[in-house]
Amino acid sequence: MTLTAGVVAVQGDVSEHADAIERAAERRGRSAEVVEVRDSGVVPDCDALLMPGGESTTISRLLHDDGIAAEIVDHVEGGKPMLATCAGLIVAARDAGDDRVETLDLVDVTVERNAFGRQKDSFEAPLDVDGLDDPFPGVFIRAPVISEGGGVSEQRSAARRTESDDVAVLAELDGRAVAVRDGPVVGTSFHPELTDDDRIHELAFFAETPATR
Ligand code: GLN
């Protein structure tokens, strides 16, 4: 069955994510059709979603202006997978620690934007990721860190206040969480699309399909 994967295309790295999704699908013996999400009306037809990085303040504004935000919330509440990277994770979080970001409250974490500071604006570090056999090359660009606080937000609808709201930390760097899973959503502080390693995309979208390798 072909997986229809929507890549939110209001900003950033769309073709790199599309390539990674297609490669991961192929390795799993699946096919993927990647569609760009620029307007409302596309997300409801997607089996999986990807929210790339960029600038979280801008992304959240554009998503809300276009009515895409509500569709993304419906997608995740329906239990369908989503991968949110860097600014995408900031937007998907419960709390971005910044009023200018209107978050979607889909990943039950608080994030701290630009947490690695100016000296380390961008860097690469190997990461041990839960579910992957070998270290993943993490590319960090003005990246956030994830506070592990979790806890169920009071604004959450009762439907989402379930056991699956438990947040699993998938990877840490220097003792700080940089990849998490909250139900159908995988969120990373780093940019998995900027390597030729598509195992994070595979983990987010195809983990339930037995590998053909
Ligand atoms: N620093 C950006 C923000 O806070 C995120 C950077 C990125 O996506 N690479 O929105």
XYZ file of C-alpha atoms and ligand atoms in Angstrom:
223
model
C 0.000 0.000 0.000
C 1.324 3.415 -0.919
C 1.873 5.775 1.985
C 0.741 9.324 1.260
C 3.113 11.559 3.217
C 2.443 15.275 3.516
C 5.426 17.556 4.057
C 4.424 20.910 5.486
C 5.904 23.261 2.929
C 5.452 26.704 4.412
C 9.241 26.778 5.074
C 12.357 24.679 4.854
C 14.005 21.474 3.586
C 10.981 20.041 1.785
C 12.792 18.130 -0.956
C 15.367 16.705 1.470
C 12.561 15.310 3.630
C 10.741 13.982 0.573
C 13.879 12.134 -0.561
C 14.416 10.617 2.895
C 10.788 9.436 3.099
C 11.023 7.831 -0.341
C 14.306 6.067 0.492
C 12.972 4.787 3.823
C 9.819 3.502 2.116
C 11.829 1.695 -0.523
C 13.980 -0.045 2.056
C 10.822 -1.244 3.765
C 9.446 -2.587 0.498
C 6.789 0.124 0.495
C 6.041 3.005 -1.811
C 5.441 6.577 -0.737
C 3.802 9.462 -2.471
C 5.004 12.768 -1.047
C 2.696 15.760 -1.269
C 3.469 19.327 -0.256
C 1.190 20.915 2.303
C 0.827 24.617 1.519
C -2.904 25.096 1.981
C -5.696 23.556 3.980
C -7.466 20.564 2.437
C -4.345 18.443 1.824
C -3.648 17.058 5.308
C -6.932 15.104 5.604
C -5.773 12.851 2.732
C -2.358 12.140 4.261
C -1.378 8.912 6.047
C 1.695 10.544 7.606
C 2.893 14.106 8.133
C 6.227 15.823 8.378
C 6.768 19.233 9.971
C 10.212 20.517 8.935
C 12.407 23.095 10.627
C 12.689 26.756 9.830
C 11.558 29.583 12.095
C 8.926 28.463 14.579
C 7.336 31.895 15.007
C 6.747 32.143 11.247
C 5.649 28.539 10.800
C 3.067 28.702 13.584
C 1.613 31.935 12.208
C 1.318 30.588 8.674
C -0.228 27.307 9.831
C -2.884 29.099 11.843
C -3.589 31.703 9.149
C -4.198 28.997 6.564
C -6.291 26.675 8.735
C -3.688 23.930 8.369
C -3.052 23.865 12.127
C -6.467 22.405 12.988
C -6.049 19.725 10.327
C -2.672 18.700 11.765
C -4.242 18.380 15.225
C -7.005 16.172 13.752
C -4.398 14.027 11.992
C -2.510 13.305 15.214
C -5.659 12.902 17.293
C -6.655 10.258 14.733
C -3.470 8.362 15.666
C -1.655 8.930 12.373
C 2.127 9.332 12.430
C 3.963 12.637 12.308
C 7.653 13.519 12.359
C 8.401 17.029 13.624
C 11.945 18.326 13.344
C 13.573 21.328 15.016
C 11.230 24.320 14.536
C 8.546 21.775 13.576
C 8.948 20.198 17.007
C 8.800 23.626 18.663
C 5.444 24.254 16.965
C 4.165 20.756 17.827
C 5.147 21.043 21.501
C 2.852 21.915 24.361
C 4.931 24.915 25.405
C 7.594 26.730 23.381
C 8.469 29.117 26.182
C 7.760 31.981 23.780
C 4.393 33.709 23.318
C 5.113 34.354 19.662
C 4.836 30.654 18.926
C 1.263 29.408 18.972
C 1.939 25.749 19.677
C -0.228 22.810 18.625
C 0.111 20.926 21.944
C 0.681 17.581 20.233
C 3.917 16.624 21.974
C 3.615 16.920 25.703
C 6.899 18.676 26.363
C 8.247 22.118 26.983
C 11.018 23.146 24.624
C 13.693 25.790 25.022
C 14.435 27.518 21.739
C 18.030 28.115 20.603
C 19.207 26.261 23.688
C 22.749 25.527 22.578
C 23.729 29.191 22.431
C 25.621 31.299 19.945
C 28.969 29.554 20.274
C 27.356 26.326 19.146
C 24.898 27.717 16.621
C 25.301 24.676 14.488
C 27.167 21.426 15.023
C 27.019 17.702 14.424
C 27.023 14.999 17.090
C 26.527 11.229 16.997
C 23.427 10.204 18.938
C 22.329 6.926 20.436
C 18.684 6.709 19.429
C 16.292 4.244 20.991
C 15.249 1.789 18.289
C 18.339 2.297 16.090
C 21.279 -0.088 16.203
C 24.050 2.381 15.380
C 24.537 6.062 16.304
C 22.640 8.598 14.201
C 24.485 11.686 12.893
C 22.584 14.536 14.544
C 22.807 17.867 12.717
C 21.867 20.695 15.066
C 21.090 24.180 13.733
C 20.023 26.760 16.322
C 18.334 23.803 17.909
C 15.955 23.598 20.838
C 16.252 21.174 23.725
C 13.291 19.303 25.100
C 12.384 19.569 28.732
C 11.328 16.159 29.900
C 8.701 17.596 32.207
C 5.816 16.031 30.338
C 2.674 16.166 32.404
C -0.745 16.424 30.869
C -1.772 19.901 29.908
C -5.099 21.057 31.242
C -6.172 22.416 27.893
C -5.917 18.981 26.305
C -9.123 17.432 25.156
C -10.222 14.434 27.195
C -9.777 12.281 24.101
C -6.067 12.978 24.092
C -5.585 12.509 27.820
C -4.740 8.854 27.469
C -1.895 6.565 28.400
C -0.299 7.225 25.045
C 0.425 10.736 26.281
C 3.466 9.366 28.051
C 6.512 10.887 26.437
C 9.427 8.567 25.684
C 12.852 10.141 25.353
C 14.533 8.538 22.319
C 17.873 10.364 22.437
C 19.854 12.679 24.667
C 22.842 14.919 24.149
C 24.854 15.933 27.204
C 21.998 14.744 29.393
C 19.396 16.846 27.573
C 16.565 15.288 25.550
C 16.863 15.861 21.789
C 14.424 13.241 20.427
C 11.114 12.080 21.854
C 8.069 10.062 20.974
C 4.611 11.032 22.185
C 2.101 8.544 20.788
C 2.098 8.830 16.984
C 4.514 11.777 16.965
C 8.298 11.597 16.825
C 10.032 14.914 17.490
C 13.699 15.746 17.030
C 15.750 18.833 17.909
C 18.077 18.005 15.028
C 17.688 17.815 11.238
C 17.638 14.171 10.083
C 17.004 15.258 6.480
C 20.439 16.898 6.237
C 22.243 13.553 6.252
C 21.926 10.613 3.906
C 20.692 8.551 6.851
C 16.924 8.096 6.717
C 16.475 5.891 9.779
C 14.631 8.595 11.746
C 12.085 8.944 8.934
C 11.835 5.152 8.895
C 11.335 5.034 12.662
C 8.601 7.671 12.518
C 6.651 6.339 9.536
C 7.434 2.669 8.989
C 8.422 1.215 12.349
C 5.492 -1.213 12.361
C 6.382 -2.641 8.920
C 8.917 -5.505 9.076
C 12.184 -4.494 7.417
C 13.141 -6.203 4.188
C 16.878 -5.709 4.687
N 15.838 28.450 16.044
C 14.675 28.117 15.266
C 13.399 28.433 16.033
O 13.447 28.636 17.192
C 14.684 26.646 14.886
C 15.845 26.365 13.975
C 15.663 25.217 13.049
O 14.552 24.771 12.725
N 16.774 24.758 12.548
O 12.365 28.480 15.458
